[in-house]
């Protein structure tokens, strides 16, 4: 059986991680390494200022007092002799659509797996109820994972509508949409009268065209978006060079 590493950013006790584990147990040998607390929004950060604790839990999972990327790094290169064949991150409690992928610890965990040479999938449920739907879809993907051929440094970002399985209309391969500018932070007063700030909720969609992940989810389809770790805007290189040449 293939070896899978499971991780997430919602924490080792999150219901989405448990649902994913239970759905995939019949299909693979599983290792679970996840943060000891909610680390949503941690993105690709690694903990470099202190050593990390890898703790075995009673249920066989392992927790790490660090970020999602830390967890995958240790899960692949840590205390075990065998490397996994595939990294799956999730199931996230909430969507990771459009610009969300820049902040998402769920996507970052999958990206760390890809950076370490693994095939990697990020799984998110666009809500908080039908984890069984996302878990069932993840199991169907694993069944065909051996036939998946991706370019180097590519991973899959999968978002599943928060619907019962029978109401899922199908699957669409999408591109990332993007949201508008972020809202202003929300000020609050702490008990000592000091002002603190909550990061505001996400802004409205600025690009949710019919081929985007936003549109697929809205229409009741699972969205699968291939992501690349090369962030270079290659067509703009010529523009930047012309700009430099103009005042050189």
Short mmCIF file of C-alpha atoms in Angstrom, two decimals:
data_model
loop_
_atom_site.label_atom_id
_atom_site.label_comp_id
_atom_site.label_asym_id
_atom_site.label_seq_id
_atom_site.Cartn_x
_atom_site.Cartn_y
_atom_site.Cartn_z
CA UNK A 1 0.00 0.00 0.00
CA UNK A 2 1.13 3.53 -0.71
CA UNK A 3 2.31 5.71 2.17
CA UNK A 4 0.47 9.00 2.80
CA UNK A 5 1.37 11.89 5.07
CA UNK A 6 -1.63 13.85 6.36
CA UNK A 7 -1.37 17.33 7.83
CA UNK A 8 -3.45 20.51 8.13
CA UNK A 9 -3.52 24.02 9.57
CA UNK A 10 -6.63 23.72 11.77
CA UNK A 11 -4.75 21.60 14.32
CA UNK A 12 -4.28 17.95 15.15
CA UNK A 13 -7.72 17.67 16.80
CA UNK A 14 -9.68 19.23 13.91
CA UNK A 15 -12.73 17.30 12.62
CA UNK A 16 -11.62 17.67 9.01
CA UNK A 17 -8.34 15.88 9.70
CA UNK A 18 -10.15 13.05 11.47
CA UNK A 19 -12.64 12.71 8.59
CA UNK A 20 -9.79 12.56 6.08
CA UNK A 21 -7.95 9.95 8.14
CA UNK A 22 -11.00 7.70 8.46
CA UNK A 23 -11.80 7.93 4.74
CA UNK A 24 -8.25 7.12 3.62
CA UNK A 25 -7.39 4.40 6.14
CA UNK A 26 -8.62 1.58 3.85
CA UNK A 27 -6.57 2.87 0.94
CA UNK A 28 -3.10 3.60 2.33
CA UNK A 29 -0.69 3.49 5.23
CA UNK A 30 -1.17 6.82 6.96
CA UNK A 31 1.05 9.04 9.04
CA UNK A 32 -0.54 12.12 10.63
CA UNK A 33 1.64 15.07 11.65
CA UNK A 34 -0.26 18.28 12.37
CA UNK A 35 0.05 21.47 14.44
CA UNK A 36 -0.83 21.26 18.13
CA UNK A 37 -3.22 24.21 17.69
CA UNK A 38 -5.02 26.18 15.00
CA UNK A 39 -2.40 27.73 12.71
CA UNK A 40 -4.72 29.04 10.00
CA UNK A 41 -3.11 31.81 7.98
CA UNK A 42 0.42 30.68 8.81
CA UNK A 43 1.22 30.39 5.10
CA UNK A 44 4.65 28.89 4.29
CA UNK A 45 6.40 30.01 7.47
CA UNK A 46 8.97 27.73 9.11
CA UNK A 47 10.02 27.92 12.78
CA UNK A 48 13.71 28.83 12.82
CA UNK A 49 14.08 30.49 16.25
CA UNK A 50 13.73 27.36 18.43
CA UNK A 51 13.67 23.55 18.21
CA UNK A 52 10.36 21.81 17.56
CA UNK A 53 8.60 19.22 19.73
CA UNK A 54 7.14 16.18 17.94
CA UNK A 55 4.64 14.55 20.32
CA UNK A 56 2.94 11.18 19.85
CA UNK A 57 -0.75 11.23 20.82
CA UNK A 58 -2.87 8.36 22.11
CA UNK A 59 -4.71 8.03 18.78
CA UNK A 60 -1.49 7.51 16.83
CA UNK A 61 -1.34 11.04 15.45
CA UNK A 62 1.67 13.30 16.02
CA UNK A 63 1.45 16.96 17.00
CA UNK A 64 4.08 19.63 16.43
CA UNK A 65 4.36 22.95 18.28
CA UNK A 66 4.94 24.75 15.00
CA UNK A 67 3.49 25.63 11.62
CA UNK A 68 1.90 23.43 8.94
CA UNK A 69 5.08 23.61 6.88
CA UNK A 70 7.09 22.52 9.95
CA UNK A 71 4.79 19.50 10.29
CA UNK A 72 5.30 18.34 6.72
CA UNK A 73 9.04 18.96 6.89
CA UNK A 74 9.27 16.72 9.96
CA UNK A 75 6.79 14.21 8.54
CA UNK A 76 8.92 13.74 5.44
CA UNK A 77 12.44 14.25 6.82
CA UNK A 78 11.98 13.50 10.51
CA UNK A 79 12.37 10.43 12.69
CA UNK A 80 10.93 7.84 10.26
CA UNK A 81 13.00 5.83 7.83
CA UNK A 82 10.39 5.67 5.06
CA UNK A 83 9.35 8.75 3.13
CA UNK A 84 5.70 9.09 2.12
CA UNK A 85 4.56 8.76 -1.48
CA UNK A 86 1.98 11.52 -1.23
CA UNK A 87 1.15 14.48 1.03
CA UNK A 88 -2.47 15.49 1.64
CA UNK A 89 -3.29 18.60 3.65
CA UNK A 90 -6.77 19.15 5.14
CA UNK A 91 -9.62 18.83 5.19
CA UNK A 92 -9.63 22.54 5.87
CA UNK A 93 -12.56 24.05 7.76
CA UNK A 94 -13.42 26.67 5.12
CA UNK A 95 -12.50 27.44 1.54
CA UNK A 96 -9.10 28.25 0.08
CA UNK A 97 -10.08 30.05 -3.10
CA UNK A 98 -8.36 32.74 -5.15
CA UNK A 99 -5.95 34.88 -3.15
CA UNK A 100 -6.53 32.70 -0.07
CA UNK A 101 -3.78 30.38 -1.28
CA UNK A 102 -1.17 33.05 -0.46
CA UNK A 103 -2.08 32.95 3.24
CA UNK A 104 -3.37 29.42 3.66
CA UNK A 105 -1.54 27.04 5.96
CA UNK A 106 -3.46 24.22 4.29
CA UNK A 107 -1.98 25.04 0.90
CA UNK A 108 1.41 25.73 2.50
CA UNK A 109 1.54 22.23 3.99
CA UNK A 110 0.90 20.73 0.56
CA UNK A 111 3.43 23.10 -0.98
CA UNK A 112 6.10 22.03 1.52
CA UNK A 113 5.42 18.46 0.52
CA UNK A 114 5.83 19.37 -3.13
CA UNK A 115 9.05 21.26 -2.36
CA UNK A 116 10.36 18.06 -0.76
CA UNK A 117 9.60 16.06 -3.88
CA UNK A 118 6.22 14.59 -2.96
CA UNK A 119 3.01 14.62 -4.98
CA UNK A 120 0.81 16.95 -2.91
CA UNK A 121 -2.88 17.84 -2.61
CA UNK A 122 -4.55 20.54 -0.49
CA UNK A 123 -8.16 19.70 0.46
CA UNK A 124 -10.67 22.32 1.68
CA UNK A 125 -14.38 22.21 2.48
CA UNK A 126 -16.17 25.45 1.63
CA UNK A 127 -18.09 25.43 4.89
CA UNK A 128 -18.24 23.50 8.14
CA UNK A 129 -20.80 20.71 7.81
CA UNK A 130 -20.23 18.09 5.11
CA UNK A 131 -16.71 16.88 5.86
CA UNK A 132 -17.84 13.41 4.76
CA UNK A 133 -18.35 14.73 1.23
CA UNK A 134 -14.82 16.14 1.02
CA UNK A 135 -13.39 12.99 2.60
CA UNK A 136 -15.19 10.77 0.08
CA UNK A 137 -13.85 12.87 -2.78
CA UNK A 138 -10.33 12.68 -1.34
CA UNK A 139 -10.60 8.89 -1.25
CA UNK A 140 -11.64 8.86 -4.91
CA UNK A 141 -8.60 10.97 -5.81
CA UNK A 142 -6.25 8.66 -3.95
CA UNK A 143 -7.55 5.74 -5.97
CA UNK A 144 -6.27 7.42 -9.15
CA UNK A 145 -3.19 9.15 -7.72
CA UNK A 146 -0.76 6.75 -9.39
CA UNK A 147 -1.96 7.96 -12.79
CA UNK A 148 -1.49 11.66 -11.92
CA UNK A 149 1.37 13.27 -13.81
CA UNK A 150 2.14 16.89 -12.92
CA UNK A 151 4.92 19.23 -14.02
CA UNK A 152 7.71 19.76 -11.47
CA UNK A 153 6.84 21.92 -8.43
CA UNK A 154 3.10 21.67 -9.07
CA UNK A 155 0.39 20.77 -6.55
CA UNK A 156 -3.40 20.50 -6.59
CA UNK A 157 -5.67 22.84 -4.65
CA UNK A 158 -9.04 21.11 -4.18
CA UNK A 159 -12.13 22.91 -2.85
CA UNK A 160 -15.35 20.99 -2.19
CA UNK A 161 -18.80 22.61 -1.85
CA UNK A 162 -20.38 22.22 1.58
CA UNK A 163 -23.09 19.92 0.24
CA UNK A 164 -24.19 16.31 0.66
CA UNK A 165 -22.43 13.96 -1.77
CA UNK A 166 -25.51 13.44 -3.91
CA UNK A 167 -25.84 17.18 -4.53
CA UNK A 168 -22.32 17.64 -5.92
CA UNK A 169 -22.76 18.38 -9.64
CA UNK A 170 -19.34 17.27 -10.77
CA UNK A 171 -15.72 18.42 -10.94
CA UNK A 172 -14.16 21.35 -12.76
CA UNK A 173 -10.50 22.13 -13.37
CA UNK A 174 -10.22 25.84 -12.65
CA UNK A 175 -7.95 28.82 -12.36
CA UNK A 176 -7.64 31.00 -9.29
CA UNK A 177 -9.98 33.95 -9.08
CA UNK A 178 -9.07 36.88 -6.89
CA UNK A 179 -10.68 39.08 -4.33
CA UNK A 180 -10.85 42.85 -4.09
CA UNK A 181 -8.68 44.92 -1.72
CA UNK A 182 -8.85 43.85 1.91
CA UNK A 183 -11.24 45.62 4.24
CA UNK A 184 -9.93 47.86 7.04
CA UNK A 185 -8.96 46.18 10.33
CA UNK A 186 -11.59 46.13 13.06
CA UNK A 187 -10.51 47.98 16.23
CA UNK A 188 -11.45 46.63 19.66
CA UNK A 189 -10.61 47.68 23.21
CA UNK A 190 -8.90 45.23 25.56
CA UNK A 191 -9.75 45.19 29.32
CA UNK A 192 -7.02 47.75 29.99
CA UNK A 193 -8.40 50.21 27.47
CA UNK A 194 -5.77 49.58 24.82
CA UNK A 195 -6.76 49.43 21.17
CA UNK A 196 -6.21 46.14 19.39
CA UNK A 197 -7.10 45.15 15.83
CA UNK A 198 -8.82 42.17 14.25
CA UNK A 199 -7.94 41.37 10.65
CA UNK A 200 -11.17 42.05 8.73
CA UNK A 201 -13.12 39.38 6.83
CA UNK A 202 -12.18 38.73 3.22
CA UNK A 203 -13.27 41.24 0.60
CA UNK A 204 -15.80 40.66 -2.16
CA UNK A 205 -14.70 38.77 -5.26
CA UNK A 206 -13.07 40.91 -7.93
CA UNK A 207 -12.63 38.10 -10.47
CA UNK A 208 -15.07 35.20 -10.31
CA UNK A 209 -15.34 34.46 -14.02
CA UNK A 210 -16.87 31.20 -15.19
CA UNK A 211 -13.53 29.37 -15.31
CA UNK A 212 -12.52 30.34 -11.76
CA UNK A 213 -12.58 28.34 -8.56
CA UNK A 214 -15.13 30.81 -7.13
CA UNK A 215 -17.58 30.12 -9.95
CA UNK A 216 -17.20 26.35 -9.72
CA UNK A 217 -17.99 26.29 -6.01
CA UNK A 218 -20.92 28.66 -6.41
CA UNK A 219 -22.38 26.33 -9.04
CA UNK A 220 -22.01 23.24 -6.85
CA UNK A 221 -18.89 21.73 -8.49
CA UNK A 222 -15.69 20.54 -6.87
CA UNK A 223 -12.87 22.87 -7.95
CA UNK A 224 -9.39 21.52 -8.70
CA UNK A 225 -6.76 24.15 -9.43
CA UNK A 226 -3.18 23.18 -10.32
CA UNK A 227 -0.81 25.54 -8.52
CA UNK A 228 2.85 26.21 -9.19
CA UNK A 229 5.49 27.32 -6.73
CA UNK A 230 7.22 29.54 -9.30
CA UNK A 231 5.69 32.98 -8.61
CA UNK A 232 7.65 34.69 -11.38
CA UNK A 233 5.45 36.80 -13.68
CA UNK A 234 7.39 35.80 -16.76
CA UNK A 235 5.63 38.05 -19.34
CA UNK A 236 6.49 41.09 -17.19
CA UNK A 237 10.24 40.49 -17.29
CA UNK A 238 10.50 42.27 -20.64
CA UNK A 239 8.49 45.23 -19.31
CA UNK A 240 10.77 45.56 -16.30
CA UNK A 241 13.87 45.35 -18.48
CA UNK A 242 12.52 48.07 -20.79
CA UNK A 243 11.76 50.23 -17.74
CA UNK A 244 15.33 49.78 -16.47
CA UNK A 245 16.84 50.48 -19.88
CA UNK A 246 14.90 53.75 -20.10
CA UNK A 247 16.81 55.36 -17.24
CA UNK A 248 20.02 53.34 -17.20
#
